[in-house]
XYZ file of C-alpha atoms in Angstrom:
403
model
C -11.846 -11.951 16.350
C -10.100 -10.732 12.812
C -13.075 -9.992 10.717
C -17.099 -10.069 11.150
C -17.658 -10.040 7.518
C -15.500 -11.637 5.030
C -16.782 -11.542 1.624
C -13.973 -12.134 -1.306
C -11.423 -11.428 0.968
C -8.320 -13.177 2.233
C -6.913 -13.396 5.957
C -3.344 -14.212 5.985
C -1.104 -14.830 8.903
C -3.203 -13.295 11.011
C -3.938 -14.557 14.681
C -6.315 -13.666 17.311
C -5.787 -13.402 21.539
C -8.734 -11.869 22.063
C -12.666 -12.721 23.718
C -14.831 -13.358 21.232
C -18.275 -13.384 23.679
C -21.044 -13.854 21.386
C -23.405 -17.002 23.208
C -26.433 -16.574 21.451
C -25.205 -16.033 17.955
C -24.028 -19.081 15.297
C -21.979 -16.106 12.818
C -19.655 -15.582 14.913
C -15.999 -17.219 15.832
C -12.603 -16.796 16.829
C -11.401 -15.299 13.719
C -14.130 -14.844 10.945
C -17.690 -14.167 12.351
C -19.320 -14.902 8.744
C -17.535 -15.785 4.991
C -20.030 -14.392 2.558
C -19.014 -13.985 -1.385
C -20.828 -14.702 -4.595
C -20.347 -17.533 -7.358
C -16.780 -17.247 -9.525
C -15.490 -15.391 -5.771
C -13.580 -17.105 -2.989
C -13.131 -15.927 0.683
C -9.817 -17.599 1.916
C -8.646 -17.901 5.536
C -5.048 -19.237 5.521
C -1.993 -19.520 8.259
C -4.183 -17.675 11.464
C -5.016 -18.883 14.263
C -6.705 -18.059 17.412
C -5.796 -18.443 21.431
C -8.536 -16.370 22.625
C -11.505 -17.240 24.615
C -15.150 -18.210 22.735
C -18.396 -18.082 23.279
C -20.376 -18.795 20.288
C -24.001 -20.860 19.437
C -22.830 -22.158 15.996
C -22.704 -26.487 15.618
C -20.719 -25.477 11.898
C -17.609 -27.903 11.505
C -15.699 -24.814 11.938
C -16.786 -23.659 15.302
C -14.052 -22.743 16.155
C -12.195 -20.539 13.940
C -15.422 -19.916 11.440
C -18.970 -19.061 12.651
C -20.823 -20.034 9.258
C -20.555 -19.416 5.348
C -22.702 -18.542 2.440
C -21.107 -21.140 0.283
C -18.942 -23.834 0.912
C -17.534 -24.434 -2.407
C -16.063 -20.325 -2.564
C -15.104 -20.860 0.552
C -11.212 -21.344 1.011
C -9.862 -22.558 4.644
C -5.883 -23.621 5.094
C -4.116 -24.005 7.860
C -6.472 -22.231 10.375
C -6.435 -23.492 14.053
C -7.738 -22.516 17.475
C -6.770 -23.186 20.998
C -9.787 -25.599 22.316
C -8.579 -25.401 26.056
C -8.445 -21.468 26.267
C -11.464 -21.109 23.888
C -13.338 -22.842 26.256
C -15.536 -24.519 23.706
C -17.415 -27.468 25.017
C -17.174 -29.173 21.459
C -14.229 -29.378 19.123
C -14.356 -28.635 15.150
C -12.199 -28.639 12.994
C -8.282 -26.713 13.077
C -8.435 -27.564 17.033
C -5.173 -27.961 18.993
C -3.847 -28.123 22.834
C -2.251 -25.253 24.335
C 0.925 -27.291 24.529
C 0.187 -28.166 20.838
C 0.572 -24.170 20.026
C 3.138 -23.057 22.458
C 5.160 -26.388 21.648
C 7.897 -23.812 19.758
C 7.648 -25.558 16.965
C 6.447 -24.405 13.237
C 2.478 -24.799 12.900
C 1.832 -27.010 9.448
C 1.829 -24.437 6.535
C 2.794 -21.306 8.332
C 6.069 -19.606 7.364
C 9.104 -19.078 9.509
C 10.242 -15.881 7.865
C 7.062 -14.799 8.928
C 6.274 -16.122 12.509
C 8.171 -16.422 15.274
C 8.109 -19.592 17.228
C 8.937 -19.806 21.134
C 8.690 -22.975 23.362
C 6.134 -21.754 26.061
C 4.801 -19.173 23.975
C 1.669 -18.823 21.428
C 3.261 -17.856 18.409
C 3.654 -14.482 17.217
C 4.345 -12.510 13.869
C 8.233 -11.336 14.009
C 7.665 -7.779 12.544
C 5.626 -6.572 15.772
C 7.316 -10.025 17.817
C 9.007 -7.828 20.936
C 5.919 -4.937 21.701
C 4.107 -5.236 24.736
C 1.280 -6.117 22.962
C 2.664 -9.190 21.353
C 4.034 -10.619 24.202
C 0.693 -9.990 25.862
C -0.981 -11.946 23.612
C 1.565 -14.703 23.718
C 1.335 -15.641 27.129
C -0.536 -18.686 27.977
C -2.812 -20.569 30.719
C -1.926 -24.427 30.755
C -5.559 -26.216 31.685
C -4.166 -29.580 33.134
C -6.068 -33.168 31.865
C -7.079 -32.026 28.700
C -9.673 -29.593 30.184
C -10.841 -26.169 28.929
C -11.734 -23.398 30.126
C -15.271 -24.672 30.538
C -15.029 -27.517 32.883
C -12.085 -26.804 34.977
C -11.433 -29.354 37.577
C -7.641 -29.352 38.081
C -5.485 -26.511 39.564
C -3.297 -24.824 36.995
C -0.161 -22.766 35.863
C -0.096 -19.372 34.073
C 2.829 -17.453 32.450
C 4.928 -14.683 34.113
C 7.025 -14.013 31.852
C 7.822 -10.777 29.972
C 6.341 -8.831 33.015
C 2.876 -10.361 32.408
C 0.312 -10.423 35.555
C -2.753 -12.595 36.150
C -5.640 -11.785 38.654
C -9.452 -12.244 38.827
C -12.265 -9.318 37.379
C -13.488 -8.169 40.631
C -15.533 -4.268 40.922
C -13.040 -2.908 37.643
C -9.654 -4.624 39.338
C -7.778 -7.428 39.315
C -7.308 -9.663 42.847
C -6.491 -12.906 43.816
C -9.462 -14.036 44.889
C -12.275 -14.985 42.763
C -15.802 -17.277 42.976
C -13.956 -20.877 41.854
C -10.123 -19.903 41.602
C -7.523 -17.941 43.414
C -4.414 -16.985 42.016
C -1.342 -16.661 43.489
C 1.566 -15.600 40.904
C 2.133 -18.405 38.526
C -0.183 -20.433 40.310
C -4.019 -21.050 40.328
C -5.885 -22.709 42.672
C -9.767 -23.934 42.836
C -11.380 -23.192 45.572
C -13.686 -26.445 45.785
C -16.803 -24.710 45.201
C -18.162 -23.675 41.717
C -17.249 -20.680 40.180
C -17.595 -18.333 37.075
C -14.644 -16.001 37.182
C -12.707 -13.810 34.167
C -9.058 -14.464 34.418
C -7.058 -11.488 33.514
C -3.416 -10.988 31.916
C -2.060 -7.880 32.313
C 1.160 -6.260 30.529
C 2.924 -2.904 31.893
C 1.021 -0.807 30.193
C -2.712 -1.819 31.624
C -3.327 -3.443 28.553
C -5.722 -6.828 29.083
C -6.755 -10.358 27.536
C -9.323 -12.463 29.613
C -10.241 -15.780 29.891
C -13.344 -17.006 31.518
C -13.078 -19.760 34.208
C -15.540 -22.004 34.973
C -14.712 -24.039 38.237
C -16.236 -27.217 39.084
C -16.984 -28.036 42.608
C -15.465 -30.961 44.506
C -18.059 -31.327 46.926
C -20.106 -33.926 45.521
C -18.981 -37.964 46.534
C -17.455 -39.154 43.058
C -15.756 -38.106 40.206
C -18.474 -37.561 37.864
C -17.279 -40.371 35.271
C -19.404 -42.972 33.897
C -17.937 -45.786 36.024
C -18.124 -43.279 39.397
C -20.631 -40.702 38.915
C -21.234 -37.351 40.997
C -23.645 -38.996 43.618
C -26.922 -36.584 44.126
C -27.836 -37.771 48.119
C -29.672 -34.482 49.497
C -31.764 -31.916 48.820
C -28.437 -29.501 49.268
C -26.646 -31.716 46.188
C -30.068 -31.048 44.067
C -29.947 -27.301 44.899
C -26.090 -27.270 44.025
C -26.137 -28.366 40.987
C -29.113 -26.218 40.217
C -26.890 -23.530 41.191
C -23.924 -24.764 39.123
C -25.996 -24.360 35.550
C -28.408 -21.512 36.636
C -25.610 -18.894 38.363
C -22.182 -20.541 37.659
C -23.672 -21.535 33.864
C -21.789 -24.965 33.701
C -23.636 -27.433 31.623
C -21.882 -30.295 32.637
C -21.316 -31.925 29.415
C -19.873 -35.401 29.154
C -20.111 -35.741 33.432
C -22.485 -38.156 34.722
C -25.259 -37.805 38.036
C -26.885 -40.519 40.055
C -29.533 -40.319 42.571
C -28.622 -42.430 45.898
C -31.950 -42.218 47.698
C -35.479 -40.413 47.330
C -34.870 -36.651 48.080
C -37.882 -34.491 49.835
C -37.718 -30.899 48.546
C -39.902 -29.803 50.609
C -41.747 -27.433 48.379
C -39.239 -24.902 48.961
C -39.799 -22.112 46.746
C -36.527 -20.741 46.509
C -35.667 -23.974 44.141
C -36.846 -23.359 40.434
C -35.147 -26.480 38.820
C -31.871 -27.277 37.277
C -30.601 -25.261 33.731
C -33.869 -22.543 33.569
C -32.007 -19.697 32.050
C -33.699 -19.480 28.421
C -30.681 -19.364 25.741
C -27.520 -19.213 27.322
C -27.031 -22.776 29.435
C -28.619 -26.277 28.715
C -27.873 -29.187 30.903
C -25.882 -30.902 28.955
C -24.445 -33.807 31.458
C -26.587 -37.459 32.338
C -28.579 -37.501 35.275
C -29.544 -41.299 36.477
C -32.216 -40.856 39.127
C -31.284 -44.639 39.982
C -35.252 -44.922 40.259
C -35.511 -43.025 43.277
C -38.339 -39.967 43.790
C -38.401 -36.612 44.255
C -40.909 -35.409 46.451
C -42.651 -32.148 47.196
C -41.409 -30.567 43.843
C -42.559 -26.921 43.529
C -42.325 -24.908 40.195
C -44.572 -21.942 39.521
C -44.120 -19.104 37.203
C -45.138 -16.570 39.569
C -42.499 -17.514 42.296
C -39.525 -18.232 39.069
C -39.111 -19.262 35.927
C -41.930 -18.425 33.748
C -40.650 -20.731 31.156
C -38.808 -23.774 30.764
C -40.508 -25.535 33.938
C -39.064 -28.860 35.422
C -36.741 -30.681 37.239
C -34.819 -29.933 34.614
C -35.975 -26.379 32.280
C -33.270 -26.707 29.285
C -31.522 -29.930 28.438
C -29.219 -29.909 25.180
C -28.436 -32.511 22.517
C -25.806 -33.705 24.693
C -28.324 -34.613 27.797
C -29.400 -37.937 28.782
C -32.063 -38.065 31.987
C -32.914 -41.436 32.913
C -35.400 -43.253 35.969
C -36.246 -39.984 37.336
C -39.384 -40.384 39.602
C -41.724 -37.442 40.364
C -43.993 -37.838 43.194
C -47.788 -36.875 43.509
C -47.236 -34.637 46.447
C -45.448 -31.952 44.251
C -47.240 -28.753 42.706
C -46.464 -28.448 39.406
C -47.889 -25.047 37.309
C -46.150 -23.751 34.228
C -46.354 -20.937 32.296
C -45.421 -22.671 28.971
C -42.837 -25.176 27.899
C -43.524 -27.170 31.176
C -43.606 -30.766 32.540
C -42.404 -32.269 36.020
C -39.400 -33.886 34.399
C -37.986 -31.930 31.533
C -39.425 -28.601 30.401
C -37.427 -28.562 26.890
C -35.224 -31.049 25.672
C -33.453 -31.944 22.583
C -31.478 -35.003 24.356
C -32.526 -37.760 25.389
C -35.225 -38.874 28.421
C -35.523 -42.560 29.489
C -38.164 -44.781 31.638
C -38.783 -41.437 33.595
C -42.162 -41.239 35.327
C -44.362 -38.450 36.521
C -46.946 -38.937 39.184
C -47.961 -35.434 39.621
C -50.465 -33.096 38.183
C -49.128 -30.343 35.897
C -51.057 -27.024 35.147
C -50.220 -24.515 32.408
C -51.580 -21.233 31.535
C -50.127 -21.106 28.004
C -48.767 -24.281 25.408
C -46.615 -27.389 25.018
C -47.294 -28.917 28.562
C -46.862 -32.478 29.163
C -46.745 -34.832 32.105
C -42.792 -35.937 31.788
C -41.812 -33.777 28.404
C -42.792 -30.195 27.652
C -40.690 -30.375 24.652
C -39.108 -32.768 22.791
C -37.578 -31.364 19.435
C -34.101 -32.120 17.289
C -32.728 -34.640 15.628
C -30.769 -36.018 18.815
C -34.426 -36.010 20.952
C -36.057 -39.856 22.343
C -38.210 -40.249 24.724
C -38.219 -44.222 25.461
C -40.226 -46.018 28.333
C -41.450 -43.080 29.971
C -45.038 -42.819 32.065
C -47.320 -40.035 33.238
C -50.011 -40.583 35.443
C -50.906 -36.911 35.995
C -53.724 -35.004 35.112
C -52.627 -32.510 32.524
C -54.196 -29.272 31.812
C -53.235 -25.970 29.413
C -54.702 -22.679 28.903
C -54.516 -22.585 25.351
C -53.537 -26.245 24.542
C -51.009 -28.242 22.540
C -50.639 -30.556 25.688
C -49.757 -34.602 25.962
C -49.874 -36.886 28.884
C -46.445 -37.835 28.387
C -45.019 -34.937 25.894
C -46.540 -31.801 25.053
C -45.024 -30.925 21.604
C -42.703 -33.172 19.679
């Protein structure tokens, strides 16, 4: 957001309002991308701070204002912070606040009065550029309700107005009211029950722009999607919704939880290519209890979708937990490569899941349950295959492929 490179440098007082949409990369961040330097050298980030939205693939401790570093001990961090509801970050590091935290009016720890001007309402702003359009722009803020981010949004929500500033949804190079999960209405945004991915513009009088992106969480499944009242999977619709939700709407679902009411025919539709199967960009990151119930009729093939990642379930993150998940015999599974009826690739955890079903690969790491099961977070416990199991070119397991 400030710097890509910073190599015996120093950011002071700087701040950042500003998308920083970088998904695949782990040097990148809300202010510095990468702190380089060499020994006897120091790169120093002191008194910034960020409000802008972030997309980054970095687990560093400072995610969120720091994407990684060359060397801790030249490396120099005070007083650097980041928004964790508008970043959108499904994590938080280290320097997070709330957005009432930063527009609270009062004086952030270690930053200097003279120098920044503090408004109740307002992200904070330096006072030698304080009353341009610009500045106000970049003060005005979204207030998530709950606690959320801009990642899992579940509650409607109020924006800012003031100093002439304008919200509306990207739509075909404009801004409207009406987007896929949210509409907004002045002030005022509303979800529209179903999931959504929008980008929520600010606007100032002169056409200048900040976005956020949205990420709207349907409320038609029965449940809440806590631990104690999970999102209740009864139909072959709920399957192909939340298959929708990580594949289109790329919501991972971290920290919500999924149970399976009943067995669920699927009919060997073709148009379903299991849940999270876009390579890079969303994991399943959420628990899915399959309560011991079956899915029947499963059909994944490369030539009709994905021609990786192949499962119920393609890509499941460190986060993931997928537990008593039944596949049936009468599904047809074939895989290109990192393929199993249960979980293509996971670095989470999969527990007393079972496979009944015969899986055929024309390339590697095939299993019956586990295609791939790789990190430092990954267990497989209690889990049975009693498939026949076939690859191409090998590196296959009845029960994991590759660990």
């Amino acid at each position: 957001g400030i710097a890509g490179y910073l190599s015996d440098g120093e950011i002071d007082d700087c701040y950042n309002a500003g998308a920083v949409n970088a998904p695949a990369s782990n040097e990148s961040s809300s202010l510095i991308g990468y702190a380089g330097g060499y020994t006897g050298s120091a790169s120093t980030i002191h008194n910034s701070y960020s409000s802008g939205m972030l997309d980054n693939y970095t687990t560093f401790e400072y995610r969120g204002v720091l994407g990684s570093y060359f060397n801790q001990s030249i490396l120099d961090i005070q007083n650097a912070y980041y928004d964790y509801q508008s970043s959108g970050l499904d994590t938080v590091s280290i320097g997070f606040m709330s957005t009432a935290q930063l527009t609270s009016g009062e004086p952030l720890p270690g930053f200097d009065t003279t120098v920044w001007y503090f408004q109740k309402g307002f992200y904070p702003r330096l006072r030698a550029i304080m009353d341009n359009e610009t500045a106000l722009l970049s003060a005005a803020p979204m207030f998530l309700q709950n606690g959320e981010n801009g990642h899992k949004v579940k509650s409607n929500f109020s924006l800012s107005t003031a100093n002439g500033i304008t919200w509306g949804v990207y739509k075909d190079g404009e801004a409207v009211k009406n987007g896929t999960g949210i509409t907004v209405d002045g002030a005022n945004v509303t979800l529209t029950g179903t999931y959504g991915y929008d980008h929520l513009l600010a606007i100032n009088s002169n056409n200048e722009y900040k976005y956020y992106d949205i990420y709207a969480i349907t409320s038609a499944y029965s449940g809440s999607g806590t631990e104690a009242d999970p999102y209740l999977i009864k139909t072959k619709a709920d399957l192909e919704m939340l298959a929708d939700a990580v594949n289109v709407y790329k919501q991972n679902h971290r920290g919500d939880f999924f149970k399976m009411t009943n067995d669920i025919d699927l009919e060997l539709d073709k148009n379903f290519t299991g849940i999270a199967t876009q390579k890079g960009t969303t994991f399943f990151n959420g628990t899915f209890d399959g309560g011991n119930h079956t899915v029947h009729q499963l059909y994944l093939d490369p030539n009709s979708g994905q021609k990786k990642y192949t499962g119920l379930f393609g890509l499941c993150g460190a986060a993931s937990t997928i537990k008593n998940v039944r596949v049936a015999a009468d599904s047809k599974i074939n895989a290109y490569r990192y393929g199993a009826a249960v979980v293509g690739y996971s670095e989470g955890k999969v527990i007393n899941c079972r496979n009944y079903a015969n899986v055929d690969a024309y390339d590697v790491y095939t299993g019956g349950v586990i295609g791939v099961l790789v990190g430092t977070t990954a267990v497989a416990d209690s889990c049975y295959n009693s498939g026949t199991v076939s690859s191409g070119l090998g590196t296959v397991g009845g029960v994991v492929g590759y660990n």
